[in-house]
Coordinates of C-alpha atoms in Angstrom, one line a residue:
X1 CA 143.2 123.9 109.6
X2 CA 146.4 122.6 108.2
X3 CA 147.5 123.5 104.7
X4 CA 146.3 121.3 102.0
X5 CA 143.4 119.7 104.1
X6 CA 140.1 119.7 102.6
X7 CA 137.5 122.0 104.2
X8 CA 135.0 119.9 106.1
X9 CA 134.9 118.0 109.4
X10 CA 138.0 116.7 111.2
X11 CA 137.4 112.9 111.2
X12 CA 139.0 110.0 113.1
X13 CA 138.2 106.6 111.7
X14 CA 138.4 103.5 113.9
X15 CA 137.5 101.1 111.1
X16 CA 139.8 100.1 108.3
X17 CA 137.1 99.8 105.7
X18 CA 135.6 103.2 106.5
X19 CA 139.1 104.8 106.7
X20 CA 139.6 103.8 103.0
X21 CA 136.2 104.9 102.0
X22 CA 136.7 108.4 103.5
X23 CA 140.2 108.8 102.4
X24 CA 139.3 107.9 98.8
X25 CA 136.1 110.0 98.8
X26 CA 137.2 113.2 100.6
X27 CA 141.0 113.4 100.7
X28 CA 142.2 115.5 103.7
X29 CA 139.3 115.0 106.1
X30 CA 140.9 112.3 108.0
X31 CA 143.1 113.4 111.0
X32 CA 143.5 110.1 112.7
X33 CA 143.1 106.3 112.1
X34 CA 144.0 103.0 113.6
X35 CA 147.3 101.0 113.0
X36 CA 145.2 98.6 111.1
X37 CA 144.0 101.2 108.7
X38 CA 146.5 100.3 105.8
X39 CA 144.5 101.6 102.9
X40 CA 144.9 103.7 100.9
X41 CA 148.6 103.1 100.8
X42 CA 150.6 106.0 102.1
X43 CA 147.9 107.5 104.3
X44 CA 149.4 110.2 106.4
X45 CA 147.4 110.7 109.5
X46 CA 148.1 110.3 113.3
X47 CA 147.8 106.7 114.3
X48 CA 145.6 106.1 117.5
X49 CA 146.3 102.5 118.3
X50 CA 144.2 99.4 117.4
X51 CA 140.5 98.9 116.7
X52 CA 140.1 97.0 120.1
X53 CA 142.6 99.3 122.1
X54 CA 142.5 102.8 120.7
X55 CA 144.4 105.4 122.5
X56 CA 141.4 107.5 123.8
X57 CA 143.5 110.3 125.0
X58 CA 145.2 110.6 121.6
X59 CA 141.8 110.7 119.8
X60 CA 140.5 113.4 122.1
X61 CA 143.7 115.5 121.6
X62 CA 143.1 115.6 117.9
X63 CA 139.8 117.5 118.5
X64 CA 137.9 115.7 115.8
X65 CA 134.4 116.6 114.8
X66 CA 133.4 113.1 114.1
X67 CA 134.7 109.7 115.2
X68 CA 133.6 106.9 113.0
X69 CA 133.3 103.3 114.4
X70 CA 131.6 100.1 114.0
X71 CA 129.6 98.0 116.7
X72 CA 131.5 94.8 115.8
X73 CA 135.1 96.2 115.3
X74 CA 135.2 98.6 118.2
X75 CA 134.5 98.2 122.0
X76 CA 131.6 99.8 123.6
X77 CA 133.6 101.2 126.6
X78 CA 136.1 103.1 124.3
X79 CA 133.3 104.7 122.3
X80 CA 131.3 105.6 125.6
X81 CA 134.8 107.3 126.8
X82 CA 135.0 109.2 123.6
X83 CA 131.2 110.4 123.9
X84 CA 132.0 111.2 127.5
X85 CA 134.7 113.6 126.4
X86 CA 132.1 115.3 124.2
X87 CA 133.0 113.8 120.9
X88 CA 130.5 113.0 118.1
X89 CA 130.7 109.2 117.5
X90 CA 129.0 107.6 114.5
X91 CA 128.7 103.9 115.2
X92 CA 127.8 101.7 112.0
X93 CA 126.3 98.3 111.9
X94 CA 127.1 96.2 108.8
X95 CA 125.8 92.7 108.6
X96 CA 124.4 92.6 105.0
X97 CA 125.6 94.3 101.8
X98 CA 122.4 96.4 101.8
X99 CA 123.4 97.7 105.3
X100 CA 126.8 98.4 103.9
X101 CA 125.5 100.7 101.2
X102 CA 123.2 102.4 103.7
X103 CA 126.0 103.0 106.3
X104 CA 128.5 104.2 103.7
X105 CA 126.0 106.8 102.6
X106 CA 125.4 107.9 106.3
X107 CA 129.2 108.0 107.0
X108 CA 130.1 109.9 103.8
X109 CA 127.2 112.0 103.0
X110 CA 125.6 112.7 106.4
X111 CA 128.7 112.5 108.5
X112 CA 131.5 113.8 106.4
X113 CA 129.3 116.2 104.1
X114 CA 130.4 114.9 100.8
X115 CA 128.6 113.9 97.6
X116 CA 127.9 110.2 97.0
X117 CA 131.2 109.0 95.4
X118 CA 131.3 107.4 92.0
X119 CA 132.8 104.2 93.3
X120 CA 129.8 103.6 95.6
X121 CA 127.5 104.0 92.6
X122 CA 129.6 101.6 90.6
X123 CA 129.6 99.1 93.6
X124 CA 125.8 99.1 93.7
X125 CA 125.7 98.4 89.9
X126 CA 128.3 95.7 90.2
X127 CA 126.1 93.8 92.8
X128 CA 122.8 94.3 91.0
X129 CA 123.3 91.5 88.5
X130 CA 122.4 88.9 88.9
X131 CA 119.8 90.2 91.6
X132 CA 118.8 87.9 94.5
X133 CA 115.5 86.3 94.3
X134 CA 114.7 87.6 97.9
X135 CA 116.6 88.7 100.9
X136 CA 118.6 87.0 103.7
X137 CA 121.4 84.7 104.1
X138 CA 120.4 81.0 104.4
X139 CA 119.5 79.4 101.0
X140 CA 117.1 82.3 100.2
X141 CA 118.8 83.4 96.9
X142 CA 116.6 81.1 94.9
X143 CA 118.0 82.2 91.5
X144 CA 121.5 81.2 92.5
X145 CA 120.3 77.9 94.0
X146 CA 118.9 77.0 90.6
X147 CA 122.2 77.8 89.0
X148 CA 124.0 75.4 91.3
X149 CA 124.4 76.5 94.9
X150 CA 127.3 75.2 97.0
X151 CA 127.5 74.7 100.7
X152 CA 130.7 75.9 102.2
X153 CA 132.4 76.3 105.6
X154 CA 134.2 79.6 105.9
X155 CA 137.0 79.6 108.6
X156 CA 138.3 83.0 109.6
X157 CA 140.9 81.8 112.2
X158 CA 142.7 78.5 113.1
X159 CA 144.2 77.5 116.6
X160 CA 141.4 77.5 117.4
X161 CA 139.3 76.9 114.3
X162 CA 136.6 79.7 114.0
X163 CA 134.2 80.0 111.2
X164 CA 131.5 82.5 109.9
X165 CA 128.2 81.9 111.7
X166 CA 124.9 83.9 111.6
X167 CA 124.5 87.5 110.4
X168 CA 127.8 88.3 108.9
X169 CA 128.6 90.7 106.0
X170 CA 130.8 88.1 104.4
X171 CA 128.1 85.5 104.6
X172 CA 125.7 87.7 102.9
X173 CA 128.1 88.3 100.1
X174 CA 128.8 84.6 99.6
X175 CA 124.9 84.0 99.6
X176 CA 124.6 86.4 96.8
X177 CA 127.2 84.5 94.9
X178 CA 125.4 81.1 95.4
X179 CA 127.5 79.9 98.3
X180 CA 125.5 78.8 101.4
X181 CA 127.4 79.1 104.6
X182 CA 126.9 75.7 106.5
X183 CA 127.0 77.6 109.7
X184 CA 124.7 80.4 108.7
X185 CA 122.0 79.4 111.2
X186 CA 124.5 79.0 114.2
X187 CA 123.4 81.0 117.3
X188 CA 126.9 82.6 117.3
X189 CA 128.3 84.9 114.7
X190 CA 131.8 83.5 114.8
X191 CA 131.7 80.1 116.4
X192 CA 134.6 77.9 117.5
X193 CA 134.1 74.5 115.7
X194 CA 136.5 71.5 116.2
X195 CA 138.1 70.6 113.0
X196 CA 136.6 67.1 112.9
X197 CA 133.2 68.7 113.0
X198 CA 134.0 71.0 110.2
X199 CA 135.1 68.2 108.0
X200 CA 131.9 66.3 108.8
X201 CA 129.6 69.4 108.3
X202 CA 128.5 68.2 104.8
X203 CA 130.1 71.1 102.9
X204 CA 131.4 70.7 99.4
X205 CA 133.7 73.7 99.5
X206 CA 135.9 75.4 102.0
X207 CA 136.3 79.2 101.5
X208 CA 139.7 80.5 103.1
X209 CA 140.1 84.3 103.2
X210 CA 143.6 85.8 103.8
X211 CA 142.3 87.9 106.7
X212 CA 141.9 88.1 109.7
X213 CA 143.9 84.8 109.6
X214 CA 146.2 84.6 106.5
X215 CA 145.2 81.4 105.0
X216 CA 147.4 80.4 102.0
X217 CA 147.7 77.6 99.6
X218 CA 150.0 76.1 102.0
X219 CA 148.3 76.9 105.2
X220 CA 144.6 75.8 105.3
X221 CA 143.6 73.5 102.4
X222 CA 145.6 70.7 103.8
X223 CA 143.2 70.6 106.8
X224 CA 140.3 69.7 104.6
X225 CA 141.6 66.7 102.4
X226 CA 139.3 66.0 99.5
X227 CA 137.4 69.3 99.8
X228 CA 137.8 72.0 97.1
X229 CA 139.3 75.0 98.6
X230 CA 138.7 78.6 97.4
X231 CA 141.4 81.1 98.5
X232 CA 139.8 84.5 98.5
X233 CA 141.1 88.1 99.1
X234 CA 139.8 89.0 102.5
X235 CA 139.4 92.6 101.6
X236 CA 136.9 91.6 98.9
X237 CA 135.0 89.4 101.3
X238 CA 134.9 91.5 104.5
X239 CA 135.7 95.1 103.6
X240 CA 132.9 97.6 102.9
X241 CA 134.3 100.4 101.0
X242 CA 135.8 101.2 97.6
X243 CA 136.8 97.3 97.1
X244 CA 133.0 96.6 96.8
X245 CA 133.1 97.9 93.2
X246 CA 135.5 95.0 92.3
X247 CA 134.5 92.4 94.9
X248 CA 131.7 90.7 93.0
X249 CA 133.7 89.9 89.9
X250 CA 136.8 89.0 92.1
X251 CA 135.0 86.7 94.3
X252 CA 133.2 84.9 91.5
X253 CA 136.5 84.3 89.9
X254 CA 137.9 82.8 93.0
X255 CA 134.9 80.7 93.8
X256 CA 134.9 79.0 90.3

């Protein structure tokens, strides 16, 4: 074990959100992460390629006790190859806020052997008020609806245009904030929708995050003339980690 590294399992993370969560909660456990794991700033670990094209051989060479992955962000063949090499791979599924909390506990407490971090408790508290009337993503937050629910299209890419569809973590967060995803019942999770259809979808708001596509004030709103645009920090909308403690307030402010 290298000097200065916390005692505990050697961990490789293939998920940027979880990389930040582990690094903040248990400094020193991480020995490897993807090139896309940019938080926390200055993270000094071996880089093992991208989320979709990790260097399997490099990961194996690090001899990790645990590899942390996600069913959406990472490819099944890569995870199978890691398991085939005898590595323990923990695969998360995060499609709702409640799942995010559960999976973060599983990764940090069960997988990494650390106590529940303060930021996770703070995140739960931040999202408790106002509580949803019930669960789900499609107009089911009755209390928010009474307060003035809005219907939105939520692009995540352009050229071609892609939007949030069904069963997404970001869609669940927006629903908790009183924003109904127009395509929340689409059979695909990230459907490609022509721009003219997006404009005619009956939305009264377009939500434009700055990742994975970097929408800005000059790149995105002009495609939806006459429709109010909310530019939001993609980390607050799509990351499940320490940012959750601030995400509720930050997203509320951006969606006003």
